[in-house]
PDB file of C-alpha atoms and ligand atoms in Angstrom:
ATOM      1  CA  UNK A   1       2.372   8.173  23.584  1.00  0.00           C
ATOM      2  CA  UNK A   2      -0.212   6.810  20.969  1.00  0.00           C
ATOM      3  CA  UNK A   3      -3.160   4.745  21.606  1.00  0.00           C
ATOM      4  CA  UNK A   4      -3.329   1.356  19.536  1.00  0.00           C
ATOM      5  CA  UNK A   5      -6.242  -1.150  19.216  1.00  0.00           C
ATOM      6  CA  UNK A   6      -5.333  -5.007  19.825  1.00  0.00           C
ATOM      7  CA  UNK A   7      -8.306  -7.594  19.994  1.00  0.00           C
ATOM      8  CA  UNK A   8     -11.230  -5.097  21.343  1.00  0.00           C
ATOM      9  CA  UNK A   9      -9.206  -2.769  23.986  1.00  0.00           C
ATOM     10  CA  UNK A  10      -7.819   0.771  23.134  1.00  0.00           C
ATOM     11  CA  UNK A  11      -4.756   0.917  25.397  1.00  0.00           C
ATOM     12  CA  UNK A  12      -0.986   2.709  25.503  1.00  0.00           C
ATOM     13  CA  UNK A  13       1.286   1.550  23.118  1.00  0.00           C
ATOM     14  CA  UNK A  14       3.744   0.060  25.650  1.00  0.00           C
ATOM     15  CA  UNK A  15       0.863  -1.794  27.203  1.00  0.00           C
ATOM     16  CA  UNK A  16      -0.423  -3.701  24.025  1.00  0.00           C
ATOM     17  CA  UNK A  17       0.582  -6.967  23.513  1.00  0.00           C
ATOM     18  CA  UNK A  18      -0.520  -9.877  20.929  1.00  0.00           C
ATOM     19  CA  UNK A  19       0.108 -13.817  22.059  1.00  0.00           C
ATOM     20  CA  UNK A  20       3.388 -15.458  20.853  1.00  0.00           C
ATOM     21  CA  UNK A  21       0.992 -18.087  19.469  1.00  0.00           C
ATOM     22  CA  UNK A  22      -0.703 -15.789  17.057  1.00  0.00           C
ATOM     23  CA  UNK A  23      -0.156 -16.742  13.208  1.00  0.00           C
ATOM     24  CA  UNK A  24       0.419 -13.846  12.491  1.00  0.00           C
ATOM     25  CA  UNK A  25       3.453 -13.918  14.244  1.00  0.00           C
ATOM     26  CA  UNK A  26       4.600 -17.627  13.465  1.00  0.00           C
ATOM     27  CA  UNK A  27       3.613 -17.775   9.840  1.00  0.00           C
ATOM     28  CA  UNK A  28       3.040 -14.217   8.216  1.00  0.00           C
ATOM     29  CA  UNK A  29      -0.560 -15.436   8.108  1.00  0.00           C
ATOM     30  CA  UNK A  30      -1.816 -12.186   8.366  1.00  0.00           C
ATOM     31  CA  UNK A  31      -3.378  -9.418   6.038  1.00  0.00           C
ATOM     32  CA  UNK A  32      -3.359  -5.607   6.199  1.00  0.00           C
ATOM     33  CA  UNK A  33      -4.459  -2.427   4.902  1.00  0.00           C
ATOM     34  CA  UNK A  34      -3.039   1.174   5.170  1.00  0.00           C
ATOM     35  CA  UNK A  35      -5.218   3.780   4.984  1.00  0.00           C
ATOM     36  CA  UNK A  36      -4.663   7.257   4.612  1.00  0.00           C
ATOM     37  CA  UNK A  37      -6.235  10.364   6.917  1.00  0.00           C
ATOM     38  CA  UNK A  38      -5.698  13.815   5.883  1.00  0.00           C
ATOM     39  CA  UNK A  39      -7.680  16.727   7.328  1.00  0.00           C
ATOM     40  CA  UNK A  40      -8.486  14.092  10.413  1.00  0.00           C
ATOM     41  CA  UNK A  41     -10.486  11.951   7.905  1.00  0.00           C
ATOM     42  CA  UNK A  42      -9.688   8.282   5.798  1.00  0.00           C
ATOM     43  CA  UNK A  43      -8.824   8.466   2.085  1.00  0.00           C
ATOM     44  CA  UNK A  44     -11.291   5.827   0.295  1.00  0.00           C
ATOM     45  CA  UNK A  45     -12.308   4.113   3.676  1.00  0.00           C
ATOM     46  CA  UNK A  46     -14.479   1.983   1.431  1.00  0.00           C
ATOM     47  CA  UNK A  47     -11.901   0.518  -1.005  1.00  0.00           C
ATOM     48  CA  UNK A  48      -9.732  -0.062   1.231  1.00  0.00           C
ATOM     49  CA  UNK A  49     -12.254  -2.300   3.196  1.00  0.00           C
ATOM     50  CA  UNK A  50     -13.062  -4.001   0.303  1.00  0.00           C
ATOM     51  CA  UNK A  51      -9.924  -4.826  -0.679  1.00  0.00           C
ATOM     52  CA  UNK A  52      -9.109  -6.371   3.276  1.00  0.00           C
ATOM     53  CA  UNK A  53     -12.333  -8.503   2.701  1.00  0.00           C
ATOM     54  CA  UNK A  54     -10.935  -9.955  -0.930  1.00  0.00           C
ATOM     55  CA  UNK A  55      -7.480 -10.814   1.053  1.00  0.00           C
ATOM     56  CA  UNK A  56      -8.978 -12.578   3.823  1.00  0.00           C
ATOM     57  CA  UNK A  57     -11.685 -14.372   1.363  1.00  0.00           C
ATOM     58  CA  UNK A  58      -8.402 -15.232  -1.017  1.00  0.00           C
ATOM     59  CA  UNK A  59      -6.689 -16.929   2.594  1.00  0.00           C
ATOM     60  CA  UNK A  60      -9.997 -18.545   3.721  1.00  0.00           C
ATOM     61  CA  UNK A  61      -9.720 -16.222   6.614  1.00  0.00           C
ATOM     62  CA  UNK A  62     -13.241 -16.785   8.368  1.00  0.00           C
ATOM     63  CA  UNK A  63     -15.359 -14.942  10.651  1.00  0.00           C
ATOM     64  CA  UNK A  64     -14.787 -11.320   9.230  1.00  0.00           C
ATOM     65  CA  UNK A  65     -15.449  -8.221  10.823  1.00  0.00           C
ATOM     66  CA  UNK A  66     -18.071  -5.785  10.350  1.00  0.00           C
ATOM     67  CA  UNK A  67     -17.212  -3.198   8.213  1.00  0.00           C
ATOM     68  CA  UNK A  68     -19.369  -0.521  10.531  1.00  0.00           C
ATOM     69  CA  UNK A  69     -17.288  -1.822  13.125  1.00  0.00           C
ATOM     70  CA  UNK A  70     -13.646  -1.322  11.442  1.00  0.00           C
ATOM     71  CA  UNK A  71     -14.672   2.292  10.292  1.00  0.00           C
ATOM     72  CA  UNK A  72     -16.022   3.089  14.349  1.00  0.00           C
ATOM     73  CA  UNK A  73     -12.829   1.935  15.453  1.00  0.00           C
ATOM     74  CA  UNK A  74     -10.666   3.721  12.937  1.00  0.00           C
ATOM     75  CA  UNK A  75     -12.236   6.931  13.670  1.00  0.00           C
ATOM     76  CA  UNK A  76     -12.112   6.160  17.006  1.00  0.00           C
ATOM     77  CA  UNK A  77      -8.090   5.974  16.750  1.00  0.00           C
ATOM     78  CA  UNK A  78      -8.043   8.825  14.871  1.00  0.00           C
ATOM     79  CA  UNK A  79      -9.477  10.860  17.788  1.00  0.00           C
ATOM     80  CA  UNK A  80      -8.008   9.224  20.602  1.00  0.00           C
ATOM     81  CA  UNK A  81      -4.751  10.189  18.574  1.00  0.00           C
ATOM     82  CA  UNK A  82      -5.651  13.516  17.287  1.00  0.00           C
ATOM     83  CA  UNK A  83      -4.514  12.630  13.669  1.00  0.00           C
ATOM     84  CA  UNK A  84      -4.931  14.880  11.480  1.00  0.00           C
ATOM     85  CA  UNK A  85      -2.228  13.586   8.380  1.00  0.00           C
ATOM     86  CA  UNK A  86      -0.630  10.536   8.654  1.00  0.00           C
ATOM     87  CA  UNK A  87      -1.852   6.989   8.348  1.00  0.00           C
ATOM     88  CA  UNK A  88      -4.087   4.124  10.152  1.00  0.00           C
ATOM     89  CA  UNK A  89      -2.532   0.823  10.004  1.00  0.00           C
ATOM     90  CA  UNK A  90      -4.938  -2.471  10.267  1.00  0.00           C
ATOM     91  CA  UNK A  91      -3.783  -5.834  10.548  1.00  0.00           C
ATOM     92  CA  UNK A  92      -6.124  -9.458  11.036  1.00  0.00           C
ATOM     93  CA  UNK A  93      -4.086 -12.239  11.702  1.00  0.00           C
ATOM     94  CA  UNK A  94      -6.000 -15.795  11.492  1.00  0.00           C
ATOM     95  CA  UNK A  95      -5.754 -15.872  15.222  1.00  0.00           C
ATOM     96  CA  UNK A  96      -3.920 -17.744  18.323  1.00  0.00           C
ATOM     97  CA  UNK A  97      -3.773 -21.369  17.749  1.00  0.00           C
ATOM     98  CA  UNK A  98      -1.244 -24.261  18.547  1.00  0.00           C
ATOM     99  CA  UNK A  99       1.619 -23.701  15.847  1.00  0.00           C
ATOM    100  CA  UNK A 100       0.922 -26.185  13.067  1.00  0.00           C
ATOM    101  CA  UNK A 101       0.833 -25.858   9.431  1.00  0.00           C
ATOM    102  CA  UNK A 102      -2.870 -27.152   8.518  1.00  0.00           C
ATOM    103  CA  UNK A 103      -5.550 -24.515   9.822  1.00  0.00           C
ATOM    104  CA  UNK A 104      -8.051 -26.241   8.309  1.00  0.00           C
ATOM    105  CA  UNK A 105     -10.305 -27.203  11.743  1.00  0.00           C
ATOM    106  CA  UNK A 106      -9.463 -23.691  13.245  1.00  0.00           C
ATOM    107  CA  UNK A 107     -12.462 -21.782  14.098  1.00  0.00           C
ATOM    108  CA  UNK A 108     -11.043 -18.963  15.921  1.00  0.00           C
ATOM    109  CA  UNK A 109     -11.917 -14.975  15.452  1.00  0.00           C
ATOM    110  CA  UNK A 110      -9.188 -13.520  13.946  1.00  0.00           C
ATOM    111  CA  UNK A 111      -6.800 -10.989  15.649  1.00  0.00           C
ATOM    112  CA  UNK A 112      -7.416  -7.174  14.894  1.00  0.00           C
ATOM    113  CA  UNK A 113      -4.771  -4.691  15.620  1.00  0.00           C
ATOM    114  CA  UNK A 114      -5.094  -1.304  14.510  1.00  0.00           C
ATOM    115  CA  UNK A 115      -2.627   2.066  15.073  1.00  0.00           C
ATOM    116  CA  UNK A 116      -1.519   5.205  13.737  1.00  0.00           C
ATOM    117  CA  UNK A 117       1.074   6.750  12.675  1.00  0.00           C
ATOM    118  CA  UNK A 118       1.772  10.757  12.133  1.00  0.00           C
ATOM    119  CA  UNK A 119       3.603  11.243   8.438  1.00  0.00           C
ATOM    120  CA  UNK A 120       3.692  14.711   6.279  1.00  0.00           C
ATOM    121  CA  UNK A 121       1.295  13.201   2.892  1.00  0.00           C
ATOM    122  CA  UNK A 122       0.985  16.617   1.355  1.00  0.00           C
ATOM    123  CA  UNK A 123       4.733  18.044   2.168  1.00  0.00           C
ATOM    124  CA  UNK A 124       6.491  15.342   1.325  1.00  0.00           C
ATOM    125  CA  UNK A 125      10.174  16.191   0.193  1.00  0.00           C
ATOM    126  CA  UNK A 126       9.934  12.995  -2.284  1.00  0.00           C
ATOM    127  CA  UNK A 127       7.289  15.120  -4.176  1.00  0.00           C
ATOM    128  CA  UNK A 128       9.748  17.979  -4.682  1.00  0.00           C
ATOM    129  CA  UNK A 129      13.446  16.277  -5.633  1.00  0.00           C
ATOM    130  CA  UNK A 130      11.879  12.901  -7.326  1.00  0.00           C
ATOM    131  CA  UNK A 131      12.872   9.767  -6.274  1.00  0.00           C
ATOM    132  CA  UNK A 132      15.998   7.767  -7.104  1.00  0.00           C
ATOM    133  CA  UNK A 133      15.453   4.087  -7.468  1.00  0.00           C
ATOM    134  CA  UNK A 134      17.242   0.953  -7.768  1.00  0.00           C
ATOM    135  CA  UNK A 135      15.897  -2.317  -9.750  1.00  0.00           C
ATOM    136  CA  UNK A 136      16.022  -6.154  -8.436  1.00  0.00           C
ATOM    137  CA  UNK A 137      14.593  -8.790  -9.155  1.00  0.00           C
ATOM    138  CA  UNK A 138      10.995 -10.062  -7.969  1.00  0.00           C
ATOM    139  CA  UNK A 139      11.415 -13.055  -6.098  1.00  0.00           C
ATOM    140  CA  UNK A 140       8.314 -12.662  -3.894  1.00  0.00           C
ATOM    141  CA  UNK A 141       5.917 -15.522  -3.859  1.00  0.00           C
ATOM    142  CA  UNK A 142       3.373 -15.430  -6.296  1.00  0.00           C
ATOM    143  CA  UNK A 143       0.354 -13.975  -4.947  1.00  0.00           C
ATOM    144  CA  UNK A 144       1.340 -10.186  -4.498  1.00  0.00           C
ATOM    145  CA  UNK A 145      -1.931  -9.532  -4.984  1.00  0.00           C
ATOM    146  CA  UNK A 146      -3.022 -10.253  -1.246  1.00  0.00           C
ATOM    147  CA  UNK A 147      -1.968  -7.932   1.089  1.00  0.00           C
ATOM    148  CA  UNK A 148      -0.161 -10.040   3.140  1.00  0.00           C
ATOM    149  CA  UNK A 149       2.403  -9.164   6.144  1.00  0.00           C
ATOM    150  CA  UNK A 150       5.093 -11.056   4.792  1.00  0.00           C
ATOM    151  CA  UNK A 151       6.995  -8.967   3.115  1.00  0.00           C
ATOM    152  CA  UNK A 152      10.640  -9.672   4.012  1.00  0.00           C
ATOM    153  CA  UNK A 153      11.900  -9.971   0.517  1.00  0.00           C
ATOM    154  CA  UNK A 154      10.549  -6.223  -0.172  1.00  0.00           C
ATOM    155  CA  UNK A 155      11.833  -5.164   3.016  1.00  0.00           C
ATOM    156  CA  UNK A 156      15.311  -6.681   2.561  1.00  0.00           C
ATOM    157  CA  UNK A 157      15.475  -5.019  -1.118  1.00  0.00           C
ATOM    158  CA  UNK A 158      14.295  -1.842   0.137  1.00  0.00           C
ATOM    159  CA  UNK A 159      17.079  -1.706   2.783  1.00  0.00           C
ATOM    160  CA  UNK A 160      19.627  -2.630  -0.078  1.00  0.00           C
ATOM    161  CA  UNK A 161      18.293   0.013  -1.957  1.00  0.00           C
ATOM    162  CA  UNK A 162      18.490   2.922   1.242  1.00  0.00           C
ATOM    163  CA  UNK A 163      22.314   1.900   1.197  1.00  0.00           C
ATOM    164  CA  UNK A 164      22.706   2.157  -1.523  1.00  0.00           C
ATOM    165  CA  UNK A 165      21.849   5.641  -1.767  1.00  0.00           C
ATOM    166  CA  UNK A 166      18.574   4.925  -3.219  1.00  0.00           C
ATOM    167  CA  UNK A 167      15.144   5.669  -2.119  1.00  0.00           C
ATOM    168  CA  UNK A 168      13.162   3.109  -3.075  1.00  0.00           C
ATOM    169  CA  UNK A 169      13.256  -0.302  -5.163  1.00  0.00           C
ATOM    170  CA  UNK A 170      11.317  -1.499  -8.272  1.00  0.00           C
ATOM    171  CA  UNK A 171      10.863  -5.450  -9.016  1.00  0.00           C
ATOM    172  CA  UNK A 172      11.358  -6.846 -12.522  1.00  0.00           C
ATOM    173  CA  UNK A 173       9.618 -10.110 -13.525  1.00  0.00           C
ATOM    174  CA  UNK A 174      11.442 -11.832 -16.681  1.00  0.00           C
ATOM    175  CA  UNK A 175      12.943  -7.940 -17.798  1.00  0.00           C
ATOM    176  CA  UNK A 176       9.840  -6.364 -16.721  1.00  0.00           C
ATOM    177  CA  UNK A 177       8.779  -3.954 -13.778  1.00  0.00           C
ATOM    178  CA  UNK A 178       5.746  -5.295 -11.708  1.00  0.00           C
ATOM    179  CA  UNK A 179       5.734  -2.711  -8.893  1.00  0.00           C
ATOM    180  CA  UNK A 180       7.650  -0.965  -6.040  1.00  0.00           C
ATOM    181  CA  UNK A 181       8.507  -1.968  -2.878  1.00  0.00           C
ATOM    182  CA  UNK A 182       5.382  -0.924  -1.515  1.00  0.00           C
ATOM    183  CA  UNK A 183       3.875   1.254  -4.517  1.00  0.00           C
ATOM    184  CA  UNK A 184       2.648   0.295  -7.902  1.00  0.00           C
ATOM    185  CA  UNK A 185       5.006   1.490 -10.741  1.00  0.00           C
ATOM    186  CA  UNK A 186       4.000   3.822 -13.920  1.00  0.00           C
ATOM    187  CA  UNK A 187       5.925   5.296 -16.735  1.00  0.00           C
ATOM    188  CA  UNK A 188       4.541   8.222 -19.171  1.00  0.00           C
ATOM    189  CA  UNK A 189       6.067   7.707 -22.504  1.00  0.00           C
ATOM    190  CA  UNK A 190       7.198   9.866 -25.365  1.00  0.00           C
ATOM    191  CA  UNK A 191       3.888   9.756 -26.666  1.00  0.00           C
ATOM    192  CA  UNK A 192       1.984  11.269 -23.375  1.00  0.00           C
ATOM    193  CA  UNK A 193       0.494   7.632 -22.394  1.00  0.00           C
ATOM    194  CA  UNK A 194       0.352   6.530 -18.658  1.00  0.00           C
ATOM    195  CA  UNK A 195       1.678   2.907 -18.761  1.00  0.00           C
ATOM    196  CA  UNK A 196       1.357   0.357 -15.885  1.00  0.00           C
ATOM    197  CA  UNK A 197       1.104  -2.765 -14.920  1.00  0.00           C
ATOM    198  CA  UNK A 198      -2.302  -4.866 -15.687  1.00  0.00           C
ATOM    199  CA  UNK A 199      -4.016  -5.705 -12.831  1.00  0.00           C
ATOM    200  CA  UNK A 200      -3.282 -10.010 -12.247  1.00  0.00           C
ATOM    201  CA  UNK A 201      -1.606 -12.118  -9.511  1.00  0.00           C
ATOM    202  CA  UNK A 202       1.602 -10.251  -9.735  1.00  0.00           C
ATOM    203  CA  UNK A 203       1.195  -6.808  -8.324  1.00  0.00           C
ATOM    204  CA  UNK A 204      -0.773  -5.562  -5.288  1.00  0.00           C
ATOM    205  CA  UNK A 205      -4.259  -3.741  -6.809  1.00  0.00           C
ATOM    206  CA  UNK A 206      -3.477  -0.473  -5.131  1.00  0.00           C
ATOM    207  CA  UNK A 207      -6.385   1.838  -4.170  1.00  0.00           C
ATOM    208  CA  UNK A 208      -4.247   5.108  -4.892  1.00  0.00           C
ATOM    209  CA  UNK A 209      -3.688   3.145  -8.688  1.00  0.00           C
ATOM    210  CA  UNK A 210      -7.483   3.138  -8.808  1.00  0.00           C
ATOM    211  CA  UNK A 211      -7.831   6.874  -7.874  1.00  0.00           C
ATOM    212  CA  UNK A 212      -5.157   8.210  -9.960  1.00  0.00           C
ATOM    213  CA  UNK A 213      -6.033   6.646 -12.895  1.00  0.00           C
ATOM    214  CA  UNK A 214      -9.547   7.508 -12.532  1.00  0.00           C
ATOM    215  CA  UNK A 215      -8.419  10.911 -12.401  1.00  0.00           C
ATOM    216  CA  UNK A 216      -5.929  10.547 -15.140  1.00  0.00           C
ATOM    217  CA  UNK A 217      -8.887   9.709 -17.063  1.00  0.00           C
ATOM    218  CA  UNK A 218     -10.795  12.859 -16.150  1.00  0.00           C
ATOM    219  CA  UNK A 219      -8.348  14.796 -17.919  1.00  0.00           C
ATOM    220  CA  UNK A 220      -8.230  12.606 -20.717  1.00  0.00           C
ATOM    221  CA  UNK A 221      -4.979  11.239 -20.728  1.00  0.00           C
ATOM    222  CA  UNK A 222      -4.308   7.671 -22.125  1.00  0.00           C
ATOM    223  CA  UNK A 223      -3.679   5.048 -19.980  1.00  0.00           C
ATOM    224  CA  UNK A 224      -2.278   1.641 -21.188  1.00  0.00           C
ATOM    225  CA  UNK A 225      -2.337  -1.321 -18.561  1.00  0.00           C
ATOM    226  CA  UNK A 226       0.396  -3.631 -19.814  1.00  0.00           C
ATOM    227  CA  UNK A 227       3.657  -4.082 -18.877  1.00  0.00           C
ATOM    228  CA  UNK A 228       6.773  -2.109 -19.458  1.00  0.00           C
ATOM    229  CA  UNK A 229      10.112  -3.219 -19.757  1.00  0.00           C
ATOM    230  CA  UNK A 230      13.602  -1.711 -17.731  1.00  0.00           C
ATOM    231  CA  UNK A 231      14.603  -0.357 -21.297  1.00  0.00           C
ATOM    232  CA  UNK A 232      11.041   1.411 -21.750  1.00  0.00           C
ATOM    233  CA  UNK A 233      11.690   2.513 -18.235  1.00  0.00           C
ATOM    234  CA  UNK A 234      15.364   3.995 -18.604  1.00  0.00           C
ATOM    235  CA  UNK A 235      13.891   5.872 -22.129  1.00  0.00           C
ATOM    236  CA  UNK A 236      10.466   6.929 -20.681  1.00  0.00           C
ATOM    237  CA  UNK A 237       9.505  10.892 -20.619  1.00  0.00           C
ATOM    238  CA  UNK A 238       8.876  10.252 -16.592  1.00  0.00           C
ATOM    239  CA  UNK A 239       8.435   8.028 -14.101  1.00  0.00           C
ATOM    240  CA  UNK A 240       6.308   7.860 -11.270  1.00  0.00           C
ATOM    241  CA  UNK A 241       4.729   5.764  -7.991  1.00  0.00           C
ATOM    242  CA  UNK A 242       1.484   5.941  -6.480  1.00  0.00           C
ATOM    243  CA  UNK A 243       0.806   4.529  -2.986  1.00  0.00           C
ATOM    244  CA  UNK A 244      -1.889   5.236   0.113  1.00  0.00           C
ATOM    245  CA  UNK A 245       1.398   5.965   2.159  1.00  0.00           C
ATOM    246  CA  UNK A 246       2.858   8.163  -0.813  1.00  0.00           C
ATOM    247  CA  UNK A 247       0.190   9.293  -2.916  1.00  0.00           C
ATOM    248  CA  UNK A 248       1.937  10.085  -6.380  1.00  0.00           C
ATOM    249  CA  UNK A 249       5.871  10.525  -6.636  1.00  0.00           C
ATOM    250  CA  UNK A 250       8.002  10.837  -8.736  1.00  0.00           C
ATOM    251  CA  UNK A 251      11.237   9.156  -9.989  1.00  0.00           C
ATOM    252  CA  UNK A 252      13.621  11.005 -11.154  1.00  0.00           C
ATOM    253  CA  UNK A 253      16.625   8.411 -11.757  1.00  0.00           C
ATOM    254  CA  UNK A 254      17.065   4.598 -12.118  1.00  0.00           C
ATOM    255  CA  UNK A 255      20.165   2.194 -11.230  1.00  0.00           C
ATOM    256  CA  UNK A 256      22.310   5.929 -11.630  1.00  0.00           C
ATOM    257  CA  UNK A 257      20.430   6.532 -14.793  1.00  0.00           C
ATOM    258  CA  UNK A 258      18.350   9.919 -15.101  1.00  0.00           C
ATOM    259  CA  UNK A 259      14.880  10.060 -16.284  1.00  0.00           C
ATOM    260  CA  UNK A 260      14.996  12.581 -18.396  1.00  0.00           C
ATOM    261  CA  UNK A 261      16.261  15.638 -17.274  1.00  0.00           C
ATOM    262  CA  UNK A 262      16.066  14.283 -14.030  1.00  0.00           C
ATOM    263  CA  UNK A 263      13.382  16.551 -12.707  1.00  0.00           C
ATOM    264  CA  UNK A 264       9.830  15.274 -11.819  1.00  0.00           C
ATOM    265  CA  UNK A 265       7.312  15.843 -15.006  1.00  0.00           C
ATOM    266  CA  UNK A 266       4.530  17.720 -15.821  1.00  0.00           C
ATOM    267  CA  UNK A 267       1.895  14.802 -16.096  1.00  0.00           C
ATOM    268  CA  UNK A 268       3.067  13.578 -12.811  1.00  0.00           C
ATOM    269  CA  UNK A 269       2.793  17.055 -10.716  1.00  0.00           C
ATOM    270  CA  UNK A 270      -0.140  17.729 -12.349  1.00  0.00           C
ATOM    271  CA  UNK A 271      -1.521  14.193 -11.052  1.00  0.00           C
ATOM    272  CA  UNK A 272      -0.027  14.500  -7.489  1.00  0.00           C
ATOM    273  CA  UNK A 273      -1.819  17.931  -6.973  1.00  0.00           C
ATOM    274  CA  UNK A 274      -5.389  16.062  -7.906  1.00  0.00           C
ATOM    275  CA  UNK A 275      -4.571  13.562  -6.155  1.00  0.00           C
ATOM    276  CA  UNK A 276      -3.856  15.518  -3.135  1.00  0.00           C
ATOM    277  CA  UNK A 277      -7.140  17.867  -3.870  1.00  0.00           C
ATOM    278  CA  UNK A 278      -9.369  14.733  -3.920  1.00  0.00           C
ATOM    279  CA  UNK A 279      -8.221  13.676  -1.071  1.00  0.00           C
ATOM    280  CA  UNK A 280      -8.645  16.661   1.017  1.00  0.00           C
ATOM    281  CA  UNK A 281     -12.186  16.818  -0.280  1.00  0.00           C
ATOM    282  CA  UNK A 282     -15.195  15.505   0.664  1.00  0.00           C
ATOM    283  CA  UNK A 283     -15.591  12.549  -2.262  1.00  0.00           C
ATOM    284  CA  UNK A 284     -13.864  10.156  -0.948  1.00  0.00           C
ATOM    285  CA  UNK A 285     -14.042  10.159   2.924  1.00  0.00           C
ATOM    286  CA  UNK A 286     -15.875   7.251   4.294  1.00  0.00           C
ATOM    287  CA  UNK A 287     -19.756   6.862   3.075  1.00  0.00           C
ATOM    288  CA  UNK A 288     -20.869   4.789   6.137  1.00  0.00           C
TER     289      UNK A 288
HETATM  290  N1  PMP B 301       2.195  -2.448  -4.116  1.00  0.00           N
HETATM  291  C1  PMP B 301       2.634  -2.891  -2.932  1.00  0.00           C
HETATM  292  C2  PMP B 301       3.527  -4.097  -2.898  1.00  0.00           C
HETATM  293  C3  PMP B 301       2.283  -2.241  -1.737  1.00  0.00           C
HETATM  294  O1  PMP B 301       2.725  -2.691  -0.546  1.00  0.00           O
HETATM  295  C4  PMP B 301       1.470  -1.069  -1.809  1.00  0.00           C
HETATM  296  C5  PMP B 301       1.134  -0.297  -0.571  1.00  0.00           C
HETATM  297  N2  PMP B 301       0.266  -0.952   0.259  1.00  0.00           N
HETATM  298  C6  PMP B 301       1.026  -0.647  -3.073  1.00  0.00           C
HETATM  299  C7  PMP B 301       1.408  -1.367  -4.201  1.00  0.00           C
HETATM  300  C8  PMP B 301       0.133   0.545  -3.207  1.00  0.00           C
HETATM  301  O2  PMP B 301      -1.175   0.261  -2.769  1.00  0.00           O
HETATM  302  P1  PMP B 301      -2.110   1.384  -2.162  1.00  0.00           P
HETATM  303  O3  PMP B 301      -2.241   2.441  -3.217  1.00  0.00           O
HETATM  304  O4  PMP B 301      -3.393   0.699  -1.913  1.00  0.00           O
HETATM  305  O5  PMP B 301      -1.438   1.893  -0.936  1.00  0.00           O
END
């Protein structure tokens, strides 16, 4: 049985519990991060961190926690849990407080829940076959850039999706893809250029989107931030994803349609196996 963190205590699973009161629970108002540990250690601790602090700043979430604190109690649940690969999940809700819409006079320390969870990063069977995906259309609200808990609409679409015999779901905005389900959304054209999404209000700015392109960069591929329509998408050389949870995969076919030959490409092996080698190395493990 794993230990999970709620609100200062480590404690069993089937012992933690959160009040029915928390906002969190009554109004999604509640931000997370997902971090992922390979080799027992966090993959870019620090962005991730950052990126929690912007989402709670962006919801006038007060009181924040100390970042020495979050990365004690992280590594903390990594030991307690003997992870080794798999993922540490951290959620602050605004806190317990008399449901009511206006949490303007609230002055309460938000909730902090933390746990892990065991998952196969570097063997995972995605990599191999390439993903097959199914399109809908975005209708989440319009601040996907805040990692927020409420993400029914993604959830519901990525259920339709999984019966459909899919793996995953992209979004389009007005004929355009903004992002996956829970992974930002790339194509490599005919001409060898990386093409995704600009960073704005529409897509989550995903720390494994940093990385990668970073890394693209390094061996001096083009990237183009803009974005690409379902056409480009259905015509592109490959496709690909790139998430904390998933790293880089592939994506082999689209409503039924195959990418190509329907195999994974070249640029986006070649940018899963860096992405994987950074990770196991010491660069980006936590600096504090
Ligand atoms: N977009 C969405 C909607 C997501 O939920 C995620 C995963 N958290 C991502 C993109 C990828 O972000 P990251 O690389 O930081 O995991």
């Amino acid at each position: 049985m794993r230990t999970v963190y709620v609100n200062g205590v480590y404690l069993p699973e089937d012992q933690a519990q959160v009040s029915i009161f928390d906002r969190g629970f009554l109004f999604g108002d509640a931000v997370y991060e997902v971090t992922a540990v390979m080799n027992g250690q966090m993959v870019d601790f620090d962005a991730h961190m950052d990126r929690l602090q912007r989402s709670m700043s962006e919801l006038d979430m007060k009181n924040g926690y100390d970042r020495k604190d979050l990365l004690t109690i992280q590594k903390k649940l990594i030991e307690k849990n003997n992870l080794k690969e798999g993922l540490v999940y951290l959620q602050v809700t605004r806190g317990v407080a008399d449901r009511d819409f206006d949490f303007s006079d609230l002055d309460v320390k938000p909730g902090l829940v933390l746990f892990t969870q065991v998952k196969k990063l570097e063997a995972n069977p995605l990599a191999a076959r390439g993903q097959k995906i199914v399109l809908a259309d975005d209708l989440r609200w319009g601040r996907s850039d805040i990692k927020t808990v409420q993400l029914l609409y993604s959830s519901l679409m990525k259920t339709r999706a999984k019966r459909q015999g899919a793996d995953d779901v992209w979004l389009c905005r007005d004929g355009k893809i903004t992002e996956g389900s829970s992974n930002n959304a790339y194509i490599v054209t005919h001409n060898n250029e990386i093409v995704t999404r600009e960073l704005s209000t529409d897509i989550l700015h995903g720390i494994t989107r940093a990385s990668v392109l970073r890394i693209a960069r390094l061996h001096q591929l083009k990237i183009v931030e803009r974005a690409f329509s379902v056409d480009e998408l259905l015509s592109a050389r490959e496709a690909f994803s790139t998430s904390a949870s998933g790293f880089v995969n592939p994506v082999v076919n689209v409503n039924g349609t195959a990418i190509s030959d329907g195999e994974p490409g070249h640029v986006t092996t070649a940018l899963r196996a860096s992405y994987v080698a950074e990770s196991q190395s010491a660069s980006t493990r936590q600096s504090l």
